């Protein structure tokens, strides 16, 4: 895949980055360099390689999934500008 100057200008516009006309060739070349690197990564043989979340082996900490701070409905609703029947009341936005 190759990026031309018009595509580079479109990407810059979508990203809301102001790029002068004389800088578009350099931007297109930079995009092409990045895409070339990504194509190189696609050629790497990763058969049998386990996915990893870190470069160092570690186990994520586990905890029991239990409610520890419940039963405070009155305190939570005290912050609401409008509460009805135990819930936050909001203005109707859909007809």
PDB file of C-alpha atoms in Angstrom:
ATOM      1  CA  UNK A   1       0.000   0.000   0.000  1.00  0.00           C
ATOM      2  CA  UNK A   2       1.314   3.423  -0.882  1.00  0.00           C
ATOM      3  CA  UNK A   3       0.168   6.800   0.394  1.00  0.00           C
ATOM      4  CA  UNK A   4       0.172   9.703  -2.062  1.00  0.00           C
ATOM      5  CA  UNK A   5       0.055  13.396  -1.232  1.00  0.00           C
ATOM      6  CA  UNK A   6      -3.715  13.691  -1.585  1.00  0.00           C
ATOM      7  CA  UNK A   7      -4.255  10.795   0.856  1.00  0.00           C
ATOM      8  CA  UNK A   8      -1.759  12.346   3.278  1.00  0.00           C
ATOM      9  CA  UNK A   9      -3.667  15.641   3.056  1.00  0.00           C
ATOM     10  CA  UNK A  10      -6.948  13.825   3.734  1.00  0.00           C
ATOM     11  CA  UNK A  11      -5.504  12.001   6.761  1.00  0.00           C
ATOM     12  CA  UNK A  12      -4.158  15.293   8.116  1.00  0.00           C
ATOM     13  CA  UNK A  13      -7.555  16.911   7.653  1.00  0.00           C
ATOM     14  CA  UNK A  14      -9.346  14.026   9.386  1.00  0.00           C
ATOM     15  CA  UNK A  15      -6.846  14.263  12.253  1.00  0.00           C
ATOM     16  CA  UNK A  16      -7.362  18.038  12.317  1.00  0.00           C
ATOM     17  CA  UNK A  17      -3.645  18.636  11.813  1.00  0.00           C
ATOM     18  CA  UNK A  18      -2.664  21.686   9.808  1.00  0.00           C
ATOM     19  CA  UNK A  19      -0.077  20.651   7.222  1.00  0.00           C
ATOM     20  CA  UNK A  20       1.308  23.134   4.727  1.00  0.00           C
ATOM     21  CA  UNK A  21       1.244  22.143   1.056  1.00  0.00           C
ATOM     22  CA  UNK A  22       5.052  21.968   0.864  1.00  0.00           C
ATOM     23  CA  UNK A  23       5.129  19.522   3.821  1.00  0.00           C
ATOM     24  CA  UNK A  24       2.774  16.975   2.212  1.00  0.00           C
ATOM     25  CA  UNK A  25       5.501  15.018   0.344  1.00  0.00           C
ATOM     26  CA  UNK A  26       7.436  14.506   3.591  1.00  0.00           C
ATOM     27  CA  UNK A  27       4.252  13.461   5.417  1.00  0.00           C
ATOM     28  CA  UNK A  28       3.356  10.983   2.673  1.00  0.00           C
ATOM     29  CA  UNK A  29       6.885   9.550   2.824  1.00  0.00           C
ATOM     30  CA  UNK A  30       6.629   9.193   6.594  1.00  0.00           C
ATOM     31  CA  UNK A  31       3.285   7.394   6.279  1.00  0.00           C
ATOM     32  CA  UNK A  32       4.826   5.061   3.685  1.00  0.00           C
ATOM     33  CA  UNK A  33       7.738   4.315   6.043  1.00  0.00           C
ATOM     34  CA  UNK A  34       5.294   3.446   8.831  1.00  0.00           C
ATOM     35  CA  UNK A  35       3.242   1.224   6.527  1.00  0.00           C
ATOM     36  CA  UNK A  36       6.425  -0.511   5.360  1.00  0.00           C
ATOM     37  CA  UNK A  37       7.313  -1.297   8.953  1.00  0.00           C
ATOM     38  CA  UNK A  38       3.824  -2.684   9.558  1.00  0.00           C
ATOM     39  CA  UNK A  39       4.179  -4.890   6.473  1.00  0.00           C
ATOM     40  CA  UNK A  40       7.483  -6.202   7.882  1.00  0.00           C
ATOM     41  CA  UNK A  41       5.716  -7.111  11.122  1.00  0.00           C
ATOM     42  CA  UNK A  42       3.179  -9.094   9.099  1.00  0.00           C
ATOM     43  CA  UNK A  43       5.992 -11.274   7.760  1.00  0.00           C
ATOM     44  CA  UNK A  44       7.141 -12.390  11.235  1.00  0.00           C
ATOM     45  CA  UNK A  45       6.401 -16.034  12.031  1.00  0.00           C
ATOM     46  CA  UNK A  46       4.449 -16.033  15.304  1.00  0.00           C
ATOM     47  CA  UNK A  47       3.259 -19.631  15.109  1.00  0.00           C
ATOM     48  CA  UNK A  48       3.231 -21.084  18.619  1.00  0.00           C
ATOM     49  CA  UNK A  49       4.009 -17.787  20.350  1.00  0.00           C
ATOM     50  CA  UNK A  50       1.698 -17.124  23.262  1.00  0.00           C
ATOM     51  CA  UNK A  51       0.141 -13.651  23.540  1.00  0.00           C
ATOM     52  CA  UNK A  52       1.650 -11.582  26.316  1.00  0.00           C
ATOM     53  CA  UNK A  53       0.600  -8.607  28.387  1.00  0.00           C
ATOM     54  CA  UNK A  54       4.079  -7.666  29.557  1.00  0.00           C
ATOM     55  CA  UNK A  55       7.714  -8.349  28.720  1.00  0.00           C
ATOM     56  CA  UNK A  56       8.173  -9.843  32.175  1.00  0.00           C
ATOM     57  CA  UNK A  57       6.164 -12.901  33.208  1.00  0.00           C
ATOM     58  CA  UNK A  58       3.619 -11.993  35.852  1.00  0.00           C
ATOM     59  CA  UNK A  59       0.239 -13.106  37.062  1.00  0.00           C
ATOM     60  CA  UNK A  60      -2.583 -10.640  37.507  1.00  0.00           C
ATOM     61  CA  UNK A  61      -3.793 -10.293  41.062  1.00  0.00           C
ATOM     62  CA  UNK A  62      -7.177 -11.847  41.687  1.00  0.00           C
ATOM     63  CA  UNK A  63      -9.730 -10.791  44.253  1.00  0.00           C
ATOM     64  CA  UNK A  64     -13.112 -12.012  45.317  1.00  0.00           C
ATOM     65  CA  UNK A  65     -15.888 -10.202  43.460  1.00  0.00           C
ATOM     66  CA  UNK A  66     -18.075  -9.012  46.292  1.00  0.00           C
ATOM     67  CA  UNK A  67     -20.004  -5.850  47.068  1.00  0.00           C
ATOM     68  CA  UNK A  68     -18.193  -4.070  49.874  1.00  0.00           C
ATOM     69  CA  UNK A  69     -19.601  -0.543  49.799  1.00  0.00           C
ATOM     70  CA  UNK A  70     -23.313  -1.021  49.127  1.00  0.00           C
ATOM     71  CA  UNK A  71     -26.312   0.091  51.102  1.00  0.00           C
ATOM     72  CA  UNK A  72     -25.565   3.791  50.724  1.00  0.00           C
ATOM     73  CA  UNK A  73     -28.400   4.746  48.417  1.00  0.00           C
ATOM     74  CA  UNK A  74     -29.419   7.728  50.551  1.00  0.00           C
ATOM     75  CA  UNK A  75     -25.872   9.125  50.614  1.00  0.00           C
ATOM     76  CA  UNK A  76     -25.443   8.703  46.871  1.00  0.00           C
ATOM     77  CA  UNK A  77     -28.802  10.268  46.035  1.00  0.00           C
ATOM     78  CA  UNK A  78     -28.049  13.200  48.337  1.00  0.00           C
ATOM     79  CA  UNK A  79     -25.756  14.473  45.562  1.00  0.00           C
ATOM     80  CA  UNK A  80     -28.466  14.260  42.911  1.00  0.00           C
ATOM     81  CA  UNK A  81     -30.159  17.470  41.795  1.00  0.00           C
ATOM     82  CA  UNK A  82     -33.393  15.482  41.398  1.00  0.00           C
ATOM     83  CA  UNK A  83     -34.077  12.008  42.802  1.00  0.00           C
ATOM     84  CA  UNK A  84     -37.361  10.112  42.692  1.00  0.00           C
ATOM     85  CA  UNK A  85     -38.303   6.720  44.076  1.00  0.00           C
ATOM     86  CA  UNK A  86     -34.692   5.867  44.905  1.00  0.00           C
ATOM     87  CA  UNK A  87     -33.243   6.744  41.469  1.00  0.00           C
ATOM     88  CA  UNK A  88     -31.608   9.708  39.737  1.00  0.00           C
ATOM     89  CA  UNK A  89     -34.250  11.657  37.822  1.00  0.00           C
ATOM     90  CA  UNK A  90     -33.161  13.159  34.508  1.00  0.00           C
ATOM     91  CA  UNK A  91     -35.034  15.249  31.939  1.00  0.00           C
ATOM     92  CA  UNK A  92     -36.682  13.394  29.116  1.00  0.00           C
ATOM     93  CA  UNK A  93     -34.586  13.709  25.953  1.00  0.00           C
ATOM     94  CA  UNK A  94     -36.384  11.328  23.557  1.00  0.00           C
ATOM     95  CA  UNK A  95     -39.912  11.981  22.406  1.00  0.00           C
TER      96      UNK A  95
END
